[in-house]
CSV table of C-alpha atoms in Angstrom, one decimal:
chain,number,residue,atom,x,y,z
Q,74,MET,CA,-2.8,12.0,29.9
Q,75,SER,CA,-3.4,8.3,30.3
Q,76,LEU,CA,-5.9,7.8,27.6
Q,77,GLY,CA,-6.5,11.0,25.7
Q,78,CYS,CA,-6.2,14.7,25.7
Q,79,GLY,CA,-9.1,15.8,28.0
Q,80,ALA,CA,-11.6,14.6,30.6
Q,81,GLU,CA,-14.1,17.3,30.8
Q,82,ASP,CA,-16.8,15.3,29.1
Q,83,GLY,CA,-19.4,15.2,31.8
Q,84,HIS,CA,-21.5,17.8,30.0
Q,85,MET,CA,-22.0,15.7,27.0
Q,86,SER,CA,-25.3,13.8,27.0
Q,87,VAL,CA,-25.4,11.4,23.9
Q,88,LYS,CA,-22.2,9.3,23.7
Q,89,LYS,CA,-20.4,9.5,20.4
Q,90,ILE,CA,-17.2,7.9,19.2
Q,91,ILE,CA,-15.2,8.8,16.1
Q,92,PHE,CA,-13.1,6.2,14.3
Q,93,LEU,CA,-10.5,7.4,11.8
Q,94,ASP,CA,-8.9,4.6,9.6
Q,95,ASP,CA,-8.3,4.2,5.9
Q,96,ASN,CA,-9.3,0.6,5.8
Q,97,GLU,CA,-13.0,0.4,4.9
Q,98,ASP,CA,-13.6,-3.1,6.3
Q,99,LEU,CA,-12.1,-2.2,9.6
Q,100,ARG,CA,-14.3,1.0,9.8
Q,101,ILE,CA,-17.4,-1.0,9.1
Q,102,ILE,CA,-16.6,-3.8,11.6
Q,103,THR,CA,-15.4,-1.4,14.4
Q,104,SER,CA,-18.5,0.8,14.0
Q,105,ARG,CA,-20.7,-2.3,14.1
Q,106,LEU,CA,-18.9,-3.8,17.0
Q,107,ILE,CA,-19.1,-0.6,19.1
Q,108,LYS,CA,-22.8,-0.3,18.4
Q,109,ASN,CA,-23.3,-4.0,19.1
Q,110,GLN,CA,-21.3,-4.2,22.3
Q,111,LEU,CA,-21.8,-0.8,23.8
Q,112,GLY,CA,-24.9,0.6,22.0
Q,113,ILE,CA,-23.0,3.7,21.1
Q,114,ASP,CA,-22.9,5.4,17.6
Q,115,CYS,CA,-19.6,5.4,16.0
Q,116,ILE,CA,-18.9,7.8,13.2
Q,117,THR,CA,-16.1,6.7,10.8
Q,118,CYS,CA,-13.8,8.7,8.7
Q,119,ALA,CA,-11.5,7.4,5.9
Q,120,SER,CA,-9.1,10.3,5.7
Q,121,TYR,CA,-7.8,13.4,7.4
Q,122,GLU,CA,-9.8,15.6,5.1
Q,123,GLU,CA,-13.0,13.7,5.8
Q,124,PHE,CA,-12.2,14.0,9.5
Q,125,ILE,CA,-11.8,17.7,9.7
Q,126,ASN,CA,-14.8,18.2,7.4
Q,127,GLN,CA,-16.9,16.8,10.3
Q,128,SER,CA,-15.4,19.1,12.8
Q,129,GLU,CA,-18.7,19.8,14.6
Q,130,GLN,CA,-19.5,16.1,15.1
Q,131,ILE,CA,-15.9,15.4,16.2
Q,132,LEU,CA,-15.6,18.2,18.7
Q,133,ASP,CA,-18.8,17.0,20.2
Q,134,SER,CA,-17.7,13.4,20.5
Q,135,ASN,CA,-16.6,11.6,23.7
Q,136,LEU,CA,-13.8,9.6,22.1
Q,137,VAL,CA,-11.7,9.7,19.0
Q,138,ILE,CA,-9.8,6.6,17.9
Q,139,LEU,CA,-7.1,7.3,15.3
Q,140,ASP,CA,-5.0,5.3,12.9
Q,141,ILE,CA,-1.6,6.7,12.1
Q,142,ASN,CA,-1.0,5.7,8.5
Q,143,LEU,CA,-3.9,6.8,6.4
Q,144,GLY,CA,-2.3,5.9,3.1
Q,145,THR,CA,-1.9,9.6,2.4
Q,146,GLU,CA,0.5,12.3,3.3
Q,147,ALA,CA,-1.7,13.5,6.1
Q,148,THR,CA,-1.6,11.0,9.0
Q,149,GLY,CA,-3.6,10.4,12.1
Q,150,VAL,CA,-0.9,12.4,13.9
Q,151,ASP,CA,-2.2,15.5,12.0
Q,152,ALA,CA,-5.7,14.7,13.1
Q,153,TYR,CA,-4.4,14.4,16.7
Q,154,HIS,CA,-2.8,17.9,16.4
Q,155,TRP,CA,-5.9,19.3,14.9
Q,156,LEU,CA,-7.9,18.1,18.0
Q,157,PHE,CA,-5.4,19.8,20.2
Q,158,ASP,CA,-5.6,23.0,18.2
Q,159,ASN,CA,-9.4,23.0,18.3
Q,160,ASP,CA,-9.5,22.5,22.1
Q,161,TYR,CA,-11.0,19.0,21.9
Q,162,LYS,CA,-12.5,18.0,25.3
Q,163,GLY,CA,-13.0,14.3,24.7
Q,164,LYS,CA,-10.5,11.5,24.9
Q,165,VAL,CA,-8.2,10.2,22.2
Q,166,PHE,CA,-6.2,7.1,21.5
Q,167,PHE,CA,-4.3,5.7,18.6
Q,168,LEU,CA,-4.9,2.2,17.2
Q,169,THR,CA,-2.2,1.6,14.7
Q,170,GLY,CA,-0.6,-1.2,12.7
Q,171,TYR,CA,2.8,0.4,13.2
Q,172,ASP,CA,5.3,-1.1,15.6
Q,173,GLN,CA,6.1,0.7,18.9
Q,174,THR,CA,9.6,1.5,17.5
Q,175,ASN,CA,8.2,3.4,14.5
Q,176,ASN,CA,9.3,7.0,14.4
Q,177,LEU,CA,5.8,8.4,14.2
Q,178,VAL,CA,4.7,6.3,17.1
Q,179,GLU,CA,7.6,7.4,19.2
Q,180,ASP,CA,6.8,11.0,18.3
Q,181,VAL,CA,3.2,10.9,19.4
Q,182,ARG,CA,4.0,8.9,22.4
Q,183,SER,CA,6.5,11.6,23.5
Q,184,GLU,CA,3.5,14.0,23.2
Q,185,GLY,CA,1.6,12.0,25.8
Q,186,ALA,CA,-0.7,10.1,23.4
Q,187,ALA,CA,-2.0,6.7,24.2
Q,188,ILE,CA,-1.1,4.2,21.5
Q,189,PHE,CA,-2.3,0.6,21.0
Q,190,GLN,CA,-1.0,-1.7,18.4
Q,191,LYS,CA,-3.2,-3.6,16.0
Q,192,PRO,CA,-4.4,-6.3,16.2
Q,193,LEU,CA,-5.8,-5.5,19.6
Q,194,GLU,CA,-7.9,-8.2,21.3
Q,195,THR,CA,-11.5,-7.2,20.9
Q,196,LYS,CA,-12.2,-7.6,24.6
Q,197,LYS,CA,-9.4,-5.2,25.4
Q,198,PHE,CA,-10.5,-2.8,22.7
Q,199,ILE,CA,-14.1,-2.7,24.1
Q,200,GLN,CA,-12.7,-2.3,27.6
Q,201,LEU,CA,-10.6,0.7,26.5
Q,202,VAL,CA,-13.5,2.3,24.7
Q,203,ASN,CA,-15.7,1.7,27.8
Q,204,GLN,CA,-13.1,3.3,30.1
Q,205,ALA,CA,-12.7,6.3,27.9
Q,206,ILE,CA,-16.3,7.2,27.6
Q,207,LEU,CA,-17.3,6.6,31.2
V,83,MET,CA,34.3,1.5,-2.4
V,84,LYS,CA,35.3,-0.5,-5.5
V,85,PHE,CA,38.1,-3.0,-5.7
V,86,TYR,CA,39.6,-3.8,-9.1
V,87,ASN,CA,39.8,-7.5,-9.9
V,88,LEU,CA,42.7,-9.3,-11.6
V,89,LYS,CA,41.3,-8.8,-15.1
V,90,GLN,CA,41.0,-5.0,-14.5
V,91,ILE,CA,44.5,-4.8,-12.9
V,92,THR,CA,46.0,-6.8,-15.7
V,93,ALA,CA,44.2,-4.7,-18.3
V,94,PHE,CA,45.5,-1.6,-16.6
V,95,PHE,CA,49.0,-3.0,-16.6
V,96,TYR,CA,48.8,-3.7,-20.3
V,97,ILE,CA,47.5,-0.2,-21.1
V,98,ALA,CA,50.2,1.4,-19.1
V,99,THR,CA,52.8,-0.8,-20.8
V,100,LEU,CA,51.4,0.0,-24.2
V,101,ILE,CA,51.7,3.8,-23.6
V,102,HIS,CA,55.2,3.2,-22.2
V,103,TYR,CA,56.3,1.4,-25.4
V,104,LEU,CA,54.9,4.0,-27.6
V,105,ILE,CA,56.8,6.7,-25.7
V,106,ILE,CA,60.0,4.5,-25.7
V,107,ILE,CA,59.8,3.9,-29.4
V,108,ILE,CA,59.5,7.6,-30.1
V,109,TYR,CA,62.2,8.4,-27.7
V,110,PHE,CA,64.7,5.8,-28.9
V,111,SER,CA,64.0,6.1,-32.6
V,112,ASN,CA,66.9,8.6,-33.0
V,113,ARG,CA,69.0,7.8,-29.9
V,114,ALA,CA,69.3,4.1,-30.1
V,115,PRO,CA,67.6,2.7,-33.2
V,116,GLU,CA,69.0,-0.8,-32.5
V,117,LEU,CA,66.6,-1.1,-29.6
V,118,ILE,CA,63.5,-0.3,-31.6
V,119,ILE,CA,63.0,-3.8,-33.1
V,120,TYR,CA,62.6,-5.5,-29.7
V,121,HIS,CA,60.4,-2.7,-28.3
V,122,SER,CA,58.3,-2.9,-31.4
V,123,TYR,CA,57.8,-6.6,-30.9
V,124,SER,CA,56.9,-5.8,-27.3
V,125,LEU,CA,54.4,-3.2,-28.4
V,126,VAL,CA,52.7,-5.8,-30.7
V,127,PHE,CA,52.7,-8.3,-27.8
V,128,THR,CA,51.2,-5.8,-25.5
V,129,SER,CA,48.5,-4.8,-28.0
V,130,LEU,CA,47.6,-8.4,-28.7
V,131,GLY,CA,47.4,-9.0,-25.0
V,132,LEU,CA,45.2,-6.1,-24.5
V,133,ILE,CA,42.9,-7.2,-27.4
V,134,SER,CA,42.8,-10.7,-25.9
V,135,LEU,CA,41.8,-9.3,-22.5
V,136,ARG,CA,39.1,-7.2,-24.1
V,137,VAL,CA,37.8,-10.1,-26.3
V,138,PHE,CA,38.0,-12.9,-23.8
V,139,LEU,CA,37.4,-10.8,-20.7
V,140,LYS,CA,34.4,-12.8,-19.7
V,141,LYS,CA,35.5,-16.2,-20.8
V,142,VAL,CA,39.2,-16.4,-19.9
V,143,LYS,CA,40.1,-18.3,-16.7
V,144,PRO,CA,42.0,-16.5,-13.9
V,145,ILE,CA,45.1,-18.6,-14.4
V,146,PHE,CA,45.5,-17.4,-17.9
V,147,ILE,CA,45.1,-13.8,-16.8
V,148,GLY,CA,47.8,-14.5,-14.2
V,149,ILE,CA,50.1,-15.9,-16.9
V,150,MET,CA,49.4,-12.8,-19.0
V,151,PHE,CA,50.4,-10.6,-16.1
V,152,VAL,CA,53.6,-12.6,-15.4
V,153,GLY,CA,54.3,-12.7,-19.2
V,154,LEU,CA,54.1,-9.0,-19.5
V,155,THR,CA,56.5,-8.6,-16.6
V,156,LEU,CA,58.9,-11.0,-18.4
V,157,VAL,CA,58.6,-9.0,-21.7
V,158,LEU,CA,59.2,-5.7,-19.9
V,159,SER,CA,62.1,-7.0,-17.9
V,160,TYR,CA,63.7,-8.6,-20.9
V,161,GLY,CA,63.4,-5.3,-22.8
V,162,ILE,CA,65.2,-3.5,-19.9
V,163,LEU,CA,68.0,-6.2,-20.0
V,164,LEU,CA,68.4,-5.6,-23.7
V,165,ASN,CA,68.6,-1.9,-23.1
V,166,HIS,CA,71.4,-2.5,-20.5
V,167,GLU,CA,73.2,-4.8,-22.8
V,168,TYR,CA,73.2,-2.0,-25.3
V,169,TYR,CA,74.3,0.6,-22.8
V,170,VAL,CA,77.2,-1.3,-21.4
V,171,GLU,CA,78.4,-2.4,-24.9
V,172,ASN,CA,78.4,1.3,-26.0
V,173,PHE,CA,79.6,2.7,-22.7
V,174,LYS,CA,76.6,4.9,-22.2
V,175,ASN,CA,75.7,6.6,-18.9
V,176,PHE,CA,72.6,5.2,-17.4
V,177,GLN,CA,70.7,4.5,-14.1
V,178,PRO,CA,71.2,0.8,-13.5
V,179,TYR,CA,68.0,-1.3,-13.6
V,180,ILE,CA,65.8,1.7,-12.9
V,181,GLY,CA,63.1,0.3,-15.1
V,182,ILE,CA,63.2,-3.0,-13.3
V,183,LYS,CA,63.0,-1.2,-10.0
V,184,LEU,CA,60.0,0.9,-11.1
V,185,LEU,CA,58.4,-2.3,-12.4
V,186,ALA,CA,58.9,-4.1,-9.1
V,187,PHE,CA,57.2,-1.2,-7.2
V,188,SER,CA,54.4,-1.0,-9.8
V,189,ILE,CA,53.7,-4.8,-9.3
V,190,ALA,CA,53.7,-4.3,-5.5
V,191,LEU,CA,51.2,-1.4,-5.8
V,192,LEU,CA,49.0,-3.2,-8.3
V,193,ALA,CA,48.9,-6.1,-5.7
V,194,PRO,CA,47.7,-8.8,-8.1
V,195,THR,CA,46.0,-11.9,-6.5
V,196,PRO,CA,46.3,-14.9,-6.3
V,197,GLN,CA,49.7,-14.3,-4.8
V,198,TRP,CA,51.6,-16.5,-7.2
V,199,ILE,CA,51.2,-13.9,-9.8
V,200,GLY,CA,52.7,-11.2,-7.7
V,201,TRP,CA,55.5,-13.3,-6.3
V,202,THR,CA,56.5,-14.7,-9.7
V,203,SER,CA,56.5,-11.3,-11.3
V,204,LEU,CA,58.5,-9.8,-8.4
V,205,ALA,CA,61.0,-12.8,-8.6
V,206,ILE,CA,61.5,-11.9,-12.3
V,207,THR,CA,62.5,-8.4,-11.4
V,208,LEU,CA,65.2,-9.9,-9.1
V,209,VAL,CA,66.4,-13.0,-11.0
V,210,LEU,CA,66.6,-11.5,-14.5
V,211,PRO,CA,68.8,-8.4,-13.6
V,212,LEU,CA,71.0,-10.5,-11.3
V,213,SER,CA,71.5,-13.2,-14.0
V,214,GLN,CA,72.5,-10.5,-16.5
V,215,TYR,CA,74.8,-8.8,-14.0
V,216,TYR,CA,76.7,-12.0,-13.1
V,217,SER,CA,76.9,-13.1,-16.7
V,218,TRP,CA,78.8,-9.9,-17.5
V,219,SER,CA,82.5,-9.4,-17.3
V,220,ALA,CA,84.0,-7.1,-14.7
V,221,ILE,CA,84.3,-4.3,-17.3
V,222,TYR,CA,80.6,-4.3,-18.0
V,223,ARG,CA,79.7,-4.7,-14.3
V,224,ASP,CA,81.8,-1.7,-13.3
V,225,GLN,CA,79.8,0.5,-15.6
V,226,LEU,CA,76.8,-0.1,-13.3
V,227,GLY,CA,78.5,1.6,-10.3
V,228,ILE,CA,79.4,0.5,-6.8
V,229,GLN,CA,75.8,0.3,-5.6
V,230,GLU,CA,74.8,-2.6,-7.9
V,231,PRO,CA,73.6,-5.3,-7.6
V,232,ILE,CA,72.8,-4.6,-3.9
V,233,MET,CA,70.4,-1.7,-4.8
V,234,THR,CA,68.4,-4.0,-7.2
V,235,ILE,CA,68.1,-6.5,-4.3
V,236,CYS,CA,67.1,-3.8,-1.9
V,237,PHE,CA,64.4,-2.6,-4.3
V,238,PHE,CA,63.1,-6.1,-4.6
V,239,VAL,CA,63.0,-6.5,-0.8
V,240,ALA,CA,61.2,-3.1,-0.5
V,241,ALA,CA,58.7,-4.0,-3.2
V,242,SER,CA,58.0,-7.3,-1.5
V,243,ALA,CA,57.3,-5.5,1.7
V,244,ILE,CA,54.9,-3.1,-0.1
V,245,TYR,CA,53.3,-6.1,-1.8
V,246,ILE,CA,52.7,-7.9,1.5
V,247,ASN,CA,51.3,-4.7,3.1
V,248,ARG,CA,49.1,-4.1,0.1
V,249,LEU,CA,47.7,-7.6,0.2
V,250,PHE,CA,47.0,-7.3,3.9
V,251,THR,CA,45.3,-3.9,3.5
V,252,VAL,CA,43.2,-5.1,0.5
V,253,LYS,CA,42.1,-8.2,2.4
V,254,LEU,CA,41.1,-6.1,5.4
V,255,LEU,CA,39.2,-3.6,3.3
V,256,LYS,CA,37.4,-6.4,1.4
V,257,LYS,CA,36.3,-7.9,4.7
V,258,GLU,CA,35.0,-4.6,5.8
V,259,ILE,CA,33.1,-4.1,2.5
V,260,ILE,CA,31.6,-7.6,2.9
V,261,SER,CA,30.5,-6.8,6.5
V,262,LEU,CA,28.9,-3.5,5.3
V,263,GLU,CA,27.1,-5.3,2.5
V,264,LYS,CA,25.8,-7.9,5.0
V,265,ILE,CA,24.5,-5.1,7.2
V,266,ALA,CA,22.8,-3.4,4.2
V,267,ILE,CA,21.1,-6.7,3.3
V,268,TYR,CA,20.0,-7.2,6.9
V,269,GLU,CA,18.6,-3.7,7.1
V,270,ARG,CA,16.6,-4.2,3.9
V,271,LEU,CA,15.4,-7.5,5.1
V,272,THR,CA,14.2,-6.1,8.4
V,273,ASN,CA,12.6,-3.3,6.6
V,274,ILE,CA,10.6,-5.7,4.5
V,275,ILE,CA,9.6,-7.7,7.6
V,276,GLU,CA,8.5,-4.6,9.3
V,277,GLY,CA,6.5,-3.5,6.3
V,278,LEU,CA,5.0,-7.0,6.1
V,279,LYS,CA,4.0,-6.9,9.7
V,280,HIS,CA,2.6,-3.4,9.5
V,281,LEU,CA,0.5,-4.3,6.4
V,282,ASN,CA,-0.8,-7.4,8.1
V,283,ASN,CA,-1.9,-5.7,11.3
V,284,THR,CA,-5.0,-3.9,10.0
V,285,PRO,CA,-6.5,-7.0,8.2
V,286,LEU,CA,-5.8,-9.0,11.3
V,287,GLN,CA,-7.6,-6.4,13.4
V,288,THR,CA,-10.6,-6.7,11.1
V,289,ILE,CA,-10.6,-10.5,11.4
V,290,GLU,CA,-10.2,-10.3,15.2
V,291,MET,CA,-13.2,-8.0,15.6
V,292,SER,CA,-15.3,-9.8,12.9
V,293,LEU,CA,-14.8,-13.1,14.9
V,294,GLN,CA,-16.3,-11.5,18.0
V,295,LEU,CA,-19.2,-10.0,16.0
V,296,LEU,CA,-19.9,-13.4,14.3
V,297,ARG,CA,-19.9,-15.1,17.8
V,298,ALA,CA,-22.4,-12.6,19.0
V,299,GLU,CA,-24.6,-12.6,15.9
V,300,PHE,CA,-24.4,-16.2,14.8
V,301,PRO,CA,-24.0,-18.5,17.8
V,302,GLN,CA,-25.1,-21.5,15.7
V,303,ALA,CA,-21.9,-21.1,13.7
V,304,LYS,CA,-19.7,-21.6,16.8
V,305,SER,CA,-17.6,-24.6,15.5
V,306,LEU,CA,-16.9,-22.8,12.2
V,307,ILE,CA,-15.9,-19.6,14.0
V,308,ASP,CA,-13.7,-21.7,16.3
V,309,SER,CA,-11.9,-23.1,13.3
V,310,ILE,CA,-11.3,-19.6,11.8
V,311,GLU,CA,-10.2,-18.4,15.2
V,312,ARG,CA,-7.6,-21.2,15.5
V,313,SER,CA,-6.2,-20.4,12.1
V,314,TYR,CA,-6.2,-16.7,13.0
V,315,THR,CA,-4.3,-17.4,16.2
V,316,GLU,CA,-1.6,-19.2,14.2
V,317,ILE,CA,-1.2,-16.3,11.8
V,318,LEU,CA,-1.1,-14.0,14.7
V,319,LYS,CA,1.7,-15.9,16.3
V,320,ILE,CA,3.7,-15.7,13.1
V,321,ASN,CA,3.0,-12.0,12.8
V,322,ASN,CA,4.1,-11.4,16.3
V,323,LEU,CA,7.4,-13.2,15.5
V,324,LEU,CA,7.9,-10.8,12.6
V,325,GLY,CA,7.8,-8.0,15.1
V,326,LYS,CA,11.0,-9.1,16.7
V,327,SER,CA,13.1,-7.3,14.1
V,328,ALA,CA,13.8,-3.6,14.3
V,329,THR,CA,13.8,-1.4,11.2
V,330,PRO,CA,16.9,0.8,11.0
V,331,ALA,CA,16.2,4.5,11.2
V,332,THR,CA,17.7,5.0,7.7
V,333,LEU,CA,14.9,3.1,6.0
V,334,LYS,CA,11.2,3.6,6.0
V,335,SER,CA,9.0,0.5,6.1
V,336,ALA,CA,6.2,0.1,3.6
V,337,SER,CA,2.9,1.7,4.4
V,338,THR,CA,1.0,0.4,1.4
V,339,ILE,CA,1.0,-2.8,-0.7
V,340,LYS,CA,2.5,-0.8,-3.5
V,341,GLU,CA,5.4,0.3,-1.4
V,342,PHE,CA,5.9,-3.3,-0.1
V,343,GLU,CA,6.1,-4.5,-3.7
V,344,ARG,CA,8.7,-1.9,-4.4
V,345,ASP,CA,10.8,-2.9,-1.4
V,346,ILE,CA,10.7,-6.6,-2.4
V,347,ARG,CA,11.7,-5.7,-6.0
V,348,GLU,CA,14.5,-3.5,-4.7
V,349,MET,CA,15.8,-6.2,-2.4
V,350,GLY,CA,15.8,-8.7,-5.3
V,351,LYS,CA,17.8,-6.2,-7.4
V,352,TYR,CA,20.2,-5.6,-4.6
V,353,LEU,CA,20.8,-9.3,-4.0
V,354,GLN,CA,21.4,-9.8,-7.8
V,355,THR,CA,24.1,-7.1,-7.8
């Protein structure tokens, strides 16, 4: 997979993006940016628990953007595995502060996940999101 | 791995000598009471030396510790010479200079540094017995057997070889330990840098996106946003430079500010030790 774990999203009508990150400011800004630049609703989650509690919304979304380190034992990698286990049809990519040499990053990369390192240029970020939800 | 310094080696030498004198005094009290007086003085000397080492351990200069080491060698050697004087005068059967030979080997194994301490002490184990030997008449010398004084010289040579080898080995091992410590410091430092970079990345992402939002929503604040963006770009450059280090697999870089504080504190402690 080049950018996510599925591409059968043609059946979904209203575009929806999920953003999982423990940093509140980044959640607010990212959600606002996506709405501002693409006119798409972005649902944010602060933790893995919050993420899986919104399973219906998440499985119905077109794109999930995951942070790896959530400041808790559960990481974005757990969320990634949860998506796989629940047969998620949308696309997924990681946006993490971790370096490419980090063990967790290497692990998820070996599983075929797309990983981008923070701080990602806004233009590139919007471009990625756009490509993913097309 | 831990290396003993000169103070510790000297203290060990004094403790061993103290035990030695206690045993000797008990052993000779019936067999050769004439020897007890000198050995008792030596026991007092050793005890005082040990107390001095204990009391002045932190204040005393290395040269004085060296002198104490050599001094004890002299005291021990002289005691052995007195024993021999007594043996030959009384036509006793004995192993010639066995105490001196053991002393020479012990010095070589203890490997005191600076080297003048070791070499002076070893020289004492050669010069003193030879001086005594050649000061004696042929009757006394004959009691030592056909192998002397060559055997004493051979032991000195062997002890010197062991001392040289020990010095070389200790030097090599010390170098290795220093290298390992340097690597450990480097690993901790790269871990801190990695943690710093990682913790910076999310706030930087927020600033990056905020700048774009501000541009879109407040075009009138363009010059102000440009200034912030220039400063942001500078910080970004520095942050990217931090990313050139690689954290070793043995360490886990900080994921939170709390963990980062812990790493900094631990690094400080490590450098202090």
